[in-house]
Structure formats: C-alpha cells, structure tokens
Tab-separated table of C-alpha atoms in Angstrom:
chain	number	residue	atom	x	y	z
H	1	MET	CA	-23.714	-65.052	-5.589
H	2	VAL	CA	-21.642	-62.481	-7.513
H	3	ARG	CA	-18.829	-62.345	-4.867
H	4	LEU	CA	-18.546	-66.284	-5.004
H	5	ALA	CA	-18.294	-65.840	-8.745
H	6	LEU	CA	-15.225	-63.261	-8.613
H	7	LEU	CA	-13.359	-65.498	-6.309
H	8	THR	CA	-13.178	-68.167	-8.994
H	9	GLY	CA	-10.857	-68.191	-12.050
H	10	LEU	CA	-14.023	-67.419	-14.329
H	11	GLY	CA	-14.303	-64.239	-12.098
H	12	ARG	CA	-10.724	-63.184	-13.175
H	13	ASN	CA	-11.756	-63.459	-16.898
H	14	ARG	CA	-12.295	-59.624	-17.628
H	15	ASP	CA	-13.975	-60.280	-21.016
H	16	PHE	CA	-16.480	-62.693	-19.602
H	17	LEU	CA	-17.260	-60.324	-16.813
H	18	LYS	CA	-17.914	-57.561	-19.383
H	19	LEU	CA	-20.080	-59.956	-21.369
H	20	TRP	CA	-21.806	-61.007	-18.326
H	21	ALA	CA	-22.573	-57.584	-17.190
H	22	GLY	CA	-23.900	-56.427	-20.496
H	23	GLN	CA	-26.189	-59.509	-20.845
H	24	SER	CA	-27.449	-59.041	-17.288
H	25	VAL	CA	-28.507	-55.427	-18.010
H	26	SER	CA	-30.072	-56.520	-21.495
H	27	LEU	CA	-31.746	-59.601	-19.842
H	28	PHE	CA	-33.408	-57.244	-17.286
H	29	GLY	CA	-34.511	-54.806	-20.109
H	30	SER	CA	-36.107	-57.718	-22.079
H	31	GLN	CA	-38.224	-58.684	-19.162
H	32	VAL	CA	-39.997	-55.325	-19.614
H	33	THR	CA	-40.672	-56.012	-23.204
H	34	ARG	CA	-41.870	-59.638	-22.476
H	35	LEU	CA	-44.755	-57.944	-20.712
H	36	ALA	CA	-45.330	-54.612	-22.303
H	37	LEU	CA	-45.386	-55.779	-25.950
H	38	PRO	CA	-48.258	-58.122	-25.560
H	39	LEU	CA	-50.037	-55.531	-23.133
H	40	ALA	CA	-49.507	-52.844	-25.920
H	41	ALA	CA	-51.143	-55.127	-28.145
H	42	VAL	CA	-54.085	-55.892	-25.923
H	43	LEU	CA	-54.658	-52.717	-24.036
H	44	THR	CA	-53.465	-50.161	-26.554
H	45	LEU	CA	-54.579	-51.716	-29.913
H	46	HIS	CA	-57.406	-54.015	-28.456
H	47	ALA	CA	-55.818	-57.038	-30.226
H	48	GLY	CA	-57.932	-60.413	-30.005
H	49	ALA	CA	-56.543	-64.048	-29.853
H	50	ALA	CA	-55.898	-64.378	-33.464
H	51	GLN	CA	-53.740	-61.032	-33.551
H	52	MET	CA	-51.877	-62.023	-30.437
H	53	GLY	CA	-51.073	-65.322	-32.194
H	54	LEU	CA	-49.819	-63.575	-35.373
H	55	LEU	CA	-47.593	-61.409	-33.052
H	56	GLY	CA	-45.934	-64.240	-31.383
H	57	ALA	CA	-45.409	-65.990	-34.790
H	58	ALA	CA	-43.841	-62.693	-36.310
H	59	LEU	CA	-41.257	-62.722	-33.420
H	60	LEU	CA	-40.002	-66.227	-33.680
H	61	THR	CA	-40.751	-67.152	-37.361
H	62	PRO	CA	-37.278	-65.925	-38.226
H	63	TYR	CA	-35.779	-68.938	-36.109
H	64	LEU	CA	-37.508	-71.073	-38.684
H	65	VAL	CA	-36.472	-69.009	-41.780
H	66	PHE	CA	-32.809	-68.012	-40.806
H	67	GLY	CA	-31.910	-70.271	-37.894
H	68	LEU	CA	-29.739	-72.790	-40.134
H	69	PHE	CA	-28.121	-70.058	-42.344
H	70	ALA	CA	-27.377	-68.031	-39.125
H	71	GLY	CA	-25.079	-71.047	-38.091
H	72	VAL	CA	-23.162	-71.024	-41.347
H	73	LEU	CA	-22.753	-67.192	-41.448
H	74	VAL	CA	-21.613	-67.223	-37.814
H	75	ASP	CA	-19.125	-69.905	-38.264
H	76	ARG	CA	-17.566	-67.999	-41.372
H	77	LEU	CA	-17.463	-64.411	-39.916
H	78	ARG	CA	-16.252	-62.737	-36.666
H	79	ARG	CA	-18.851	-63.106	-33.917
H	80	ARG	CA	-18.302	-59.958	-32.118
H	81	PRO	CA	-19.308	-57.418	-34.779
H	82	ILE	CA	-22.439	-59.707	-35.309
H	83	LEU	CA	-23.408	-59.447	-31.749
H	84	ILE	CA	-22.783	-55.606	-31.647
H	85	ALA	CA	-24.772	-55.077	-34.725
H	86	ALA	CA	-27.769	-57.230	-33.520
H	87	ASP	CA	-27.784	-55.075	-30.200
H	88	VAL	CA	-27.946	-51.815	-31.991
H	89	GLY	CA	-30.499	-52.909	-34.550
H	90	ARG	CA	-32.721	-54.291	-31.769
H	91	ALA	CA	-32.349	-51.056	-29.859
H	92	ALA	CA	-33.502	-48.988	-32.684
H	93	LEU	CA	-36.460	-51.103	-33.522
H	94	LEU	CA	-37.783	-51.129	-30.133
H	95	ALA	CA	-37.499	-47.200	-29.884
H	96	VAL	CA	-39.599	-47.203	-33.094
H	97	ILE	CA	-42.610	-48.393	-31.056
H	98	PRO	CA	-42.805	-45.613	-28.367
H	99	VAL	CA	-42.517	-42.866	-31.070
H	100	LEU	CA	-45.296	-44.196	-33.015
H	101	ALA	CA	-47.493	-44.532	-29.967
H	102	ILE	CA	-46.715	-41.047	-28.796
H	103	SER	CA	-47.815	-39.659	-32.247
H	104	GLY	CA	-50.916	-41.814	-32.213
H	105	ARG	CA	-49.941	-43.556	-35.313
H	106	LEU	CA	-49.109	-47.281	-33.754
H	107	ARG	CA	-50.935	-50.098	-35.479
H	108	ILE	CA	-50.812	-53.744	-34.985
H	109	GLU	CA	-49.242	-54.036	-38.356
H	110	HIS	CA	-46.309	-52.036	-37.109
H	111	LEU	CA	-45.884	-54.432	-34.193
H	112	TYR	CA	-45.895	-57.453	-36.799
H	113	ALA	CA	-43.204	-55.799	-38.820
H	114	ILE	CA	-41.017	-54.736	-35.882
H	115	GLY	CA	-41.393	-57.935	-34.326
H	116	PHE	CA	-40.219	-59.940	-37.442
H	117	LEU	CA	-37.302	-57.622	-37.913
H	118	PHE	CA	-36.426	-57.997	-34.082
H	119	GLY	CA	-36.658	-61.618	-34.158
H	120	THR	CA	-34.473	-61.960	-37.175
H	121	LEU	CA	-31.587	-59.967	-35.444
H	122	GLU	CA	-32.399	-62.142	-32.341
H	123	VAL	CA	-31.634	-65.275	-34.206
H	124	PHE	CA	-28.290	-64.017	-35.332
H	125	PHE	CA	-27.497	-62.908	-31.852
H	126	GLU	CA	-28.280	-66.019	-30.272
H	127	VAL	CA	-26.369	-68.093	-32.702
H	128	ALA	CA	-23.176	-66.071	-32.343
H	129	TYR	CA	-23.864	-65.778	-28.619
H	130	GLN	CA	-23.614	-69.556	-28.062
H	131	SER	CA	-20.685	-69.646	-30.241
H	132	PHE	CA	-18.793	-66.792	-28.940
H	133	VAL	CA	-18.875	-67.748	-25.157
H	134	PRO	CA	-16.264	-70.662	-25.860
H	135	ARG	CA	-14.105	-68.187	-27.412
H	136	ILE	CA	-13.655	-66.268	-24.097
H	137	VAL	CA	-14.237	-69.033	-21.587
H	138	ASP	CA	-12.107	-72.196	-21.064
H	139	ARG	CA	-13.977	-75.284	-22.163
H	140	ASP	CA	-13.730	-76.737	-18.687
H	141	GLN	CA	-15.446	-73.421	-17.322
H	142	LEU	CA	-18.355	-73.486	-19.840
H	143	THR	CA	-20.956	-75.008	-17.507
H	144	GLN	CA	-19.981	-72.435	-14.732
H	145	ALA	CA	-20.300	-69.659	-17.133
H	146	ASN	CA	-23.704	-70.762	-18.522
H	147	SER	CA	-24.813	-71.002	-14.882
H	148	ARG	CA	-23.860	-67.389	-14.323
H	149	LEU	CA	-25.662	-66.197	-17.151
H	150	GLN	CA	-28.562	-68.318	-16.277
H	151	LEU	CA	-28.413	-66.755	-12.936
H	152	SER	CA	-28.582	-63.231	-14.192
H	153	ASP	CA	-31.594	-64.246	-16.508
H	154	SER	CA	-33.245	-65.460	-13.096
H	155	ALA	CA	-32.451	-62.315	-11.379
H	156	ALA	CA	-34.081	-60.442	-14.274
H	157	GLN	CA	-37.160	-62.536	-13.962
H	158	VAL	CA	-37.551	-61.561	-10.417
H	159	ALA	CA	-37.083	-57.767	-10.728
H	160	GLY	CA	-38.052	-57.266	-14.270
H	161	PRO	CA	-41.729	-58.321	-14.437
H	162	GLY	CA	-42.892	-56.414	-11.398
H	163	LEU	CA	-41.265	-53.291	-12.585
H	164	ALA	CA	-42.585	-53.932	-15.955
H	165	GLY	CA	-46.156	-53.882	-14.743
H	166	ALA	CA	-45.544	-50.675	-12.802
H	167	LEU	CA	-44.091	-48.918	-15.787
H	168	VAL	CA	-46.918	-50.123	-18.107
H	169	GLN	CA	-49.328	-48.724	-15.572
H	170	LEU	CA	-47.304	-45.533	-15.158
H	171	LEU	CA	-46.124	-44.769	-18.694
H	172	THR	CA	-48.412	-47.030	-20.811
H	173	ALA	CA	-47.133	-50.383	-22.310
H	174	PRO	CA	-45.589	-48.801	-25.745
H	175	VAL	CA	-43.479	-46.150	-23.749
H	176	ALA	CA	-42.309	-48.750	-21.341
H	177	ILE	CA	-40.718	-50.557	-24.052
H	178	ILE	CA	-37.926	-47.941	-24.259
H	179	VAL	CA	-36.306	-49.275	-21.285
H	180	ASP	CA	-35.452	-52.382	-23.325
H	181	ALA	CA	-34.077	-50.489	-26.023
H	182	ALA	CA	-31.712	-48.574	-23.754
H	183	SER	CA	-30.525	-52.142	-22.294
H	184	PHE	CA	-29.391	-53.145	-25.681
H	185	VAL	CA	-27.344	-50.119	-25.974
H	186	VAL	CA	-25.618	-50.953	-22.868
H	187	SER	CA	-24.999	-54.632	-24.091
H	188	ALA	CA	-23.426	-53.330	-27.485
H	189	ILE	CA	-21.100	-51.042	-25.352
H	190	THR	CA	-19.812	-53.982	-23.223
H	191	LEU	CA	-19.274	-55.972	-26.287
H	192	VAL	CA	-17.143	-53.172	-27.629
H	193	LEU	CA	-14.970	-53.218	-24.648
H	194	ILE	CA	-14.066	-56.836	-24.830
H	195	ARG	CA	-10.581	-57.408	-26.159
H	196	THR	CA	-10.488	-61.060	-26.932
H	197	SER	CA	-9.198	-61.331	-30.647
H	198	GLU	CA	-11.054	-63.491	-33.262
H	199	ALA	CA	-9.059	-64.748	-36.135
H	200	PRO	CA	-11.186	-65.004	-39.514
H	201	HIS	CA	-12.267	-68.534	-40.292
H	202	SER	CA	-10.504	-69.962	-43.181
H	203	SER	CA	-12.524	-70.966	-46.224
H	204	VAL	CA	-9.943	-73.547	-47.271
H	205	HIS	CA	-11.484	-77.080	-47.544
H	206	ARG	CA	-14.761	-75.853	-46.365
H	207	PRO	CA	-17.884	-77.427	-48.081
H	208	GLY	CA	-20.682	-75.265	-49.399
H	209	ALA	CA	-23.392	-73.721	-47.436
H	210	TRP	CA	-25.987	-76.440	-48.034
H	211	ALA	CA	-23.534	-79.094	-47.128
H	212	GLU	CA	-22.693	-77.331	-43.912
H	213	LEU	CA	-26.413	-77.053	-43.092
H	214	ARG	CA	-27.020	-80.757	-43.789
H	215	GLU	CA	-24.076	-81.413	-41.548
H	216	GLY	CA	-25.572	-79.893	-38.510
H	217	LEU	CA	-28.910	-81.282	-39.089
H	218	VAL	CA	-27.508	-84.946	-39.451
H	219	LEU	CA	-25.467	-84.573	-36.454
H	220	VAL	CA	-28.485	-83.323	-34.011
H	221	VAL	CA	-30.978	-85.773	-35.625
H	222	GLY	CA	-28.572	-88.848	-35.669
H	223	GLN	CA	-26.984	-88.483	-32.214
H	224	PRO	CA	-29.719	-90.087	-29.778
H	225	TRP	CA	-28.897	-87.800	-26.782
H	226	LEU	CA	-29.115	-84.663	-28.981
H	227	ARG	CA	-32.278	-85.944	-30.736
H	228	ALA	CA	-33.884	-86.478	-27.362
H	229	ILE	CA	-32.828	-82.920	-25.967
H	230	ALA	CA	-34.123	-81.489	-29.438
H	231	GLY	CA	-37.371	-83.310	-29.409
H	232	CYS	CA	-38.296	-82.733	-26.001
H	233	THR	CA	-37.404	-79.113	-25.959
H	234	ALA	CA	-39.255	-78.416	-28.990
H	235	THR	CA	-42.306	-79.963	-27.575
H	236	LEU	CA	-42.167	-77.955	-24.361
H	237	ASN	CA	-41.703	-74.883	-26.483
H	238	PHE	CA	-44.273	-75.366	-28.946
H	239	PHE	CA	-47.111	-76.187	-26.220
H	240	ALA	CA	-45.795	-73.531	-23.958
H	241	ASN	CA	-45.976	-70.840	-26.655
H	242	LEU	CA	-49.478	-71.914	-27.566
H	243	LEU	CA	-50.421	-71.556	-24.014
H	244	MET	CA	-48.738	-68.285	-23.435
H	245	THR	CA	-50.055	-66.874	-26.637
H	246	VAL	CA	-53.507	-66.456	-24.766
H	247	TYR	CA	-52.040	-66.355	-21.314
H	248	ILE	CA	-52.153	-62.373	-21.041
H	249	LEU	CA	-55.521	-62.171	-22.541
H	250	TYR	CA	-56.814	-65.077	-20.034
H	251	ALA	CA	-55.374	-63.337	-17.021
H	252	THR	CA	-56.904	-60.014	-18.013
H	253	SER	CA	-60.283	-60.756	-19.532
H	254	SER	CA	-61.121	-64.083	-18.008
H	255	LEU	CA	-59.581	-63.627	-14.506
H	256	GLY	CA	-59.804	-59.930	-14.513
H	257	LEU	CA	-56.211	-59.292	-13.006
H	258	PRO	CA	-54.539	-55.938	-13.320
H	259	PRO	CA	-51.109	-55.539	-15.230
H	260	ALA	CA	-49.348	-55.094	-11.952
H	261	LEU	CA	-50.757	-58.222	-10.406
H	262	ILE	CA	-49.581	-60.254	-13.650
H	263	GLY	CA	-46.257	-58.769	-13.478
H	264	ALA	CA	-46.064	-59.664	-9.704
H	265	ILE	CA	-47.023	-63.278	-10.462
H	266	PHE	CA	-44.116	-63.512	-12.958
H	267	ALA	CA	-41.741	-61.939	-10.511
H	268	VAL	CA	-42.668	-64.598	-7.739
H	269	GLY	CA	-41.899	-67.370	-10.259
H	270	GLY	CA	-38.574	-65.508	-10.841
H	271	VAL	CA	-37.448	-66.052	-7.433
H	272	SER	CA	-37.833	-69.773	-7.772
H	273	THR	CA	-35.899	-69.649	-10.928
H	274	ILE	CA	-32.788	-68.417	-8.915
H	275	PHE	CA	-33.228	-71.527	-6.783
H	276	GLY	CA	-33.587	-73.705	-9.714
H	277	THR	CA	-30.270	-72.452	-11.154
H	278	MET	CA	-28.695	-73.248	-7.925
H	279	LEU	CA	-30.139	-76.789	-7.907
H	280	ALA	CA	-29.164	-77.833	-11.368
H	281	GLY	CA	-25.775	-79.067	-10.630
H	282	PRO	CA	-26.577	-80.831	-7.246
H	283	VAL	CA	-29.711	-82.513	-8.834
H	284	ALA	CA	-27.524	-83.825	-11.677
H	285	ARG	CA	-24.963	-85.179	-9.489
H	286	ARG	CA	-27.589	-86.571	-7.312
H	287	LEU	CA	-29.925	-88.351	-9.516
H	288	GLY	CA	-27.647	-88.426	-12.618
H	289	ILE	CA	-27.926	-86.093	-15.708
H	290	GLY	CA	-30.458	-88.274	-17.603
H	291	ARG	CA	-32.850	-88.563	-14.792
H	292	ALA	CA	-32.323	-84.740	-13.893
H	293	LEU	CA	-33.550	-84.043	-17.461
H	294	LEU	CA	-36.520	-86.547	-17.215
H	295	GLY	CA	-37.695	-85.306	-13.776
H	296	ALA	CA	-37.324	-81.595	-14.811
H	297	SER	CA	-39.389	-82.044	-17.980
H	298	LEU	CA	-41.895	-83.930	-16.078
H	299	VAL	CA	-42.520	-81.271	-13.465
H	300	ILE	CA	-42.558	-78.644	-16.166
H	301	GLY	CA	-45.339	-80.283	-17.798
H	302	ILE	CA	-47.422	-81.028	-14.449
H	303	ALA	CA	-46.952	-77.338	-13.398
H	304	GLY	CA	-48.985	-76.177	-16.617
H	305	LEU	CA	-52.002	-78.102	-15.615
H	306	LEU	CA	-52.690	-75.653	-12.891
H	307	ILE	CA	-53.383	-72.794	-14.957
H	308	PRO	CA	-56.796	-73.873	-16.646
H	309	ILE	CA	-57.856	-74.768	-13.133
H	310	ALA	CA	-57.546	-71.182	-11.986
H	311	ALA	CA	-61.113	-69.268	-12.278
H	312	GLY	CA	-61.861	-65.740	-11.386
H	313	PRO	CA	-59.559	-63.220	-9.791
H	314	GLY	CA	-59.955	-64.562	-6.418
H	315	PRO	CA	-56.931	-65.881	-4.123
H	316	VAL	CA	-57.279	-69.520	-5.225
H	317	ALA	CA	-56.784	-68.652	-9.055
H	318	ILE	CA	-53.724	-66.237	-8.077
H	319	ALA	CA	-52.248	-69.081	-5.880
H	320	LEU	CA	-52.675	-71.466	-8.760
H	321	LEU	CA	-50.939	-69.106	-11.368
H	322	ILE	CA	-48.183	-68.579	-8.816
H	323	GLY	CA	-47.817	-72.317	-8.132
H	324	THR	CA	-47.246	-72.671	-11.833
H	325	GLN	CA	-44.615	-70.095	-11.982
H	326	VAL	CA	-42.689	-71.453	-8.873
H	327	LEU	CA	-42.599	-75.051	-10.292
H	328	TRP	CA	-41.520	-73.743	-13.813
H	329	GLY	CA	-38.839	-71.625	-11.960
H	330	LEU	CA	-37.370	-74.509	-10.108
H	331	SER	CA	-37.406	-77.190	-12.993
H	332	ARG	CA	-36.779	-75.173	-16.246
H	333	PRO	CA	-33.151	-74.114	-15.099
H	334	VAL	CA	-32.398	-77.725	-14.151
H	335	PHE	CA	-33.480	-78.750	-17.621
H	336	ASP	CA	-31.850	-76.003	-19.607
H	337	ILE	CA	-28.545	-75.819	-17.897
H	338	ASN	CA	-27.940	-79.578	-17.820
H	339	GLN	CA	-28.957	-80.058	-21.423
H	340	LEU	CA	-26.713	-77.312	-22.599
H	341	SER	CA	-23.966	-78.788	-20.693
H	342	LEU	CA	-24.487	-82.017	-22.286
H	343	ARG	CA	-24.615	-80.649	-25.723
H	344	GLN	CA	-21.362	-78.884	-25.203
H	345	ALA	CA	-19.810	-81.837	-23.638
H	346	ILE	CA	-20.382	-84.260	-26.576
H	347	THR	CA	-20.059	-81.925	-29.280
H	348	THR	CA	-16.524	-81.230	-30.688
H	349	ASP	CA	-15.296	-77.710	-31.341
H	350	ARG	CA	-15.623	-77.977	-35.057
H	351	PHE	CA	-19.469	-78.750	-34.776
H	352	GLN	CA	-20.271	-76.163	-32.005
H	353	GLY	CA	-21.664	-73.435	-34.347
H	354	ARG	CA	-23.870	-75.670	-36.586
H	355	VAL	CA	-25.116	-77.676	-33.539
H	356	ASN	CA	-26.142	-74.498	-31.730
H	357	ALA	CA	-27.679	-73.197	-35.012
H	358	THR	CA	-29.531	-76.537	-35.671
H	359	MET	CA	-30.803	-76.861	-31.919
H	360	LEU	CA	-32.347	-73.247	-32.230
H	361	PHE	CA	-33.815	-73.914	-35.577
H	362	ILE	CA	-35.544	-76.956	-34.163
H	363	VAL	CA	-36.543	-75.585	-30.681
H	364	TRP	CA	-37.522	-72.108	-31.578
H	365	GLY	CA	-38.482	-72.844	-35.070
H	366	VAL	CA	-41.678	-74.753	-33.817
H	367	ILE	CA	-42.780	-71.853	-31.700
H	368	PRO	CA	-44.424	-69.883	-34.392
H	369	PHE	CA	-46.620	-72.633	-35.104
H	370	GLY	CA	-47.617	-72.779	-31.539
H	371	SER	CA	-48.303	-69.096	-31.603
H	372	ILE	CA	-50.654	-69.306	-34.556
H	373	LEU	CA	-52.335	-72.449	-33.407
H	374	GLY	CA	-52.925	-70.937	-29.885
H	375	GLY	CA	-54.473	-67.771	-31.460
H	376	ALA	CA	-56.597	-70.013	-33.619
H	377	LEU	CA	-57.857	-72.044	-30.756
H	378	GLY	CA	-58.440	-69.236	-28.699
H	379	SER	CA	-60.826	-67.819	-31.024
H	380	THR	CA	-62.577	-71.115	-31.708
H	381	ILE	CA	-62.726	-73.263	-28.440
H	382	GLY	CA	-61.977	-70.504	-25.961
H	383	LEU	CA	-59.188	-69.354	-23.728
H	384	ARG	CA	-59.353	-71.601	-20.928
H	385	ALA	CA	-59.677	-74.796	-23.185
H	386	THR	CA	-56.786	-73.450	-25.333
H	387	ILE	CA	-54.445	-73.208	-22.205
H	388	ALA	CA	-55.585	-76.960	-21.431
H	389	VAL	CA	-54.527	-78.066	-24.657
H	390	GLY	CA	-50.971	-76.275	-24.194
H	391	ALA	CA	-50.650	-77.715	-20.653
H	392	GLY	CA	-51.437	-81.294	-21.814
H	393	GLY	CA	-49.006	-80.903	-24.784
H	394	MET	CA	-46.207	-79.856	-22.404
H	395	LEU	CA	-46.804	-82.988	-20.385
H	396	LEU	CA	-46.258	-85.310	-23.400
H	397	ALA	CA	-42.621	-83.641	-23.891
H	398	VAL	CA	-41.286	-85.970	-21.166
H	399	LEU	CA	-41.860	-89.094	-23.419
H	400	TRP	CA	-38.892	-87.953	-25.489
H	401	MET	CA	-36.861	-88.684	-22.242
H	402	VAL	CA	-38.625	-91.792	-21.395
H	403	PHE	CA	-37.962	-93.519	-24.579
H	404	SER	CA	-34.430	-92.408	-25.053
H	405	PRO	CA	-31.067	-93.771	-23.770
H	406	ILE	CA	-30.477	-90.353	-22.125
H	407	ARG	CA	-32.329	-91.465	-19.039
H	408	HIS	CA	-29.458	-93.850	-18.213
H	409	LEU	CA	-26.820	-91.282	-18.505
H	410	ARG	CA	-25.154	-90.493	-15.124
H	411	THR	CA	-22.318	-87.996	-15.752
H	412	LEU	CA	-21.093	-85.919	-18.774
H	413	PRO	CA	-19.364	-87.852	-21.311
H	414	ARG	CA	-16.217	-86.353	-22.941
H	415	ALA	CA	-16.468	-84.841	-26.534
H	416	SER	CA	-15.115	-87.125	-29.455
H	417	ASP	CA	-15.595	-87.286	-32.992
H	418	GLU	CA	-17.366	-90.698	-32.783
H	419	ALA	CA	-19.956	-89.126	-30.174
H	420	ALA	CA	-20.407	-85.948	-32.338
H	421	ALA	CA	-20.875	-87.633	-35.592
C-alpha cells in the first residue's frame, strides 16, 4: 500500500508525506490511550458506570463548547502553528497521568480535568487539520489523501489495541499512556518540517464572528445532503458512545475478559478496517455514493446488535464481539471516506473551514450526552440493557439516509456556490 502511494503524484508531495508520517505515528499512539485511559479508570481507580460516563463526557464536551468558535479562529489564523501547539499540549497533558500514578496521587478528578483540556486541544487540532490538508494537497487529490490517512488509522487499529493490552498488563494502564504522549511529539516535529507557506487571512470584508458561525450552521443544516450526513453521523456517534461508555466495564465485569483479550478483539476488528478502507471507492462506484452511504450505515447498526447477545467469557461471546468489530471495520470506512469526499466535493473553498467546524460541532458535540446517558443507564438498568439501547439507536441512524435525496446520488457532484449555499 505504501509503495503504491509513493508511485502516485500524491506520493511525490513531500509535505503530505511528512504529514502522513506524523499522523500515522500519532494515530498508533492514540490507540494505546483509547484502551489504557478507560482501563486506568476502571482497574486503577475502580470507576463505576456513572464515572466512566463523566470521563467520556469530559473528553468530548469541548466539541460542543468550542467547536464552532474553533472554525472561525482557524479561518483567521495560520493553521500549522495551531496544529503544532495542539500536539505539544496534548503530549504534556498525557505525560501528567503516569507521573501522578507513579507518585500515588492519581484521582478520577484528575482524569476529568486532563480529559477536558485534552479534548479542547483536540477540537482545534481536528478543525485545523481538516482545513490544512487542502493547503498541501491539490483538490483533485483530496479523496486519495483522505483514503491514505484513513488507511493509517486502520493500520493503527490493527497493531495498536493488541500492543495496548499487553502494555497495560506489563506497565499498568496509567504508565502505558506515555506512549501516546511520545507520539504527539513525533507528530509535532513532522509538522515543523512542512515547508508549505500560509499567507495570513485577510480580515477585509469579513463579517463578525457570530455571523461567520451562523453561516456555517445555515450551510450544513440547509443543504439536504450535508444535513443527512450530519444527522446520520451524529445519531451513530451518540448511540455508539452510549454503548462504548459501558463496553469496557461490560467486557471486564460481565464477560470476565482480561485486558489483553479485549485489545486483541479490537485488533481483529482493525484488520477488517483496512479492507473497508480499500472497499470505499469500489463500493461507491458499484452502488453509487448514495446507496453506499445508506448500506454502510445499515450494516453499522446491525453489527451493534451482536454485542448484547454475548454472555460469559466463552468462545461464542468472544466470536460475537469479534463479529461486531469486523462488520464495523468493513462498513465504517465506506461511510466515513465517502461522506467526507461528498462534503468536500459540494462545498466551495471559502466555506471549507466553517463546514468542517460545524460538522464536528454536530457529530461530535452530541457524544458527551451519549456518554452521560450511557453512564446513567448503566447504573440503573444494567450494562447489557444499556448496550442494547445503544445498538438499537445506532440502527435508527439509517433513517436519515432513507428519507433523504442523497440515496439517489450516483457520483460526486462539482462544487458550486449554488450547491454550497
């Protein structure tokens, strides 16, 4: 795959290759935190379902609080310094966790605070990142670039969780997080090495911040295809996070699975994500981009229903959990890559930053509420019932595609002011 990429025009783009390399390392490290952070809360601090919900909310609330503002700021400032500052800040925050753990002073409140600050930096990084890629990649290569970056994410999902589980057992969960801190440092270094210049954005004839916020919201909500993408993705994210808030607790306490096996289950699902990434383009060409999005969202919902069926640490339960990860791995990249390509195709350049911020605000802003509700339901109706609610809600997301004209879309249209407005 890497060799194939290097033979293309995109592979000769040195700045993109630097960005790709740094993000690949960072994505790998983040897989460690994805498993180690909740395990640190559960195994080291003995957090319950409600506390796990609050931790998830702390990480993702910044998308709701700062998401739209980040879009305006990113459109007004140079993006690369924002990316570098966010990487350095996230590395420093994660490094605090093992220091507190080794000194015996780590508390769940520390994880809440670090999680909120980390999530805030993540918001600014993601908005700047999605807006920076078009700066270093030609517009006709954006889909290819997004696929390469998604492929790195998929590869990280294969190797990361398995190693994370082993690191947690060997070093303890809080100490294992230092791996992710180091990966952010590597990402920051590669960003420093990028040579693409960025001219400061002119403030002449620019409306006020609130007017710019409104423009982004009106665009996403008013355009039928963008509205369907936002609604479907937000519904998937809300209920998936409701489910995942209690997933680790369910796997460890209800099913009795050890950390290493949980990591291996995620890793197996990661293998299918690689194939899902490779299928994204062919599926869209064969079915049409609209039907590809509809079918992928349907499979995502159906796959979640396998989790509450699992019972006990036996092979059947493990097989069901693996089956969910495999189906998610095949379908989610098909959905993500094609919806991102469609967003980029129908949005003119002058709206790209605000569209990115507004989409992140909507699709990630709902997640803290899913975390809080998942924690509350886990404490009241039980872990398996909570997971069933989450899985059922994910299945409902497909209705956004069923009742939208997007289902009839065959190919990517061209950007135009009429389509974007």
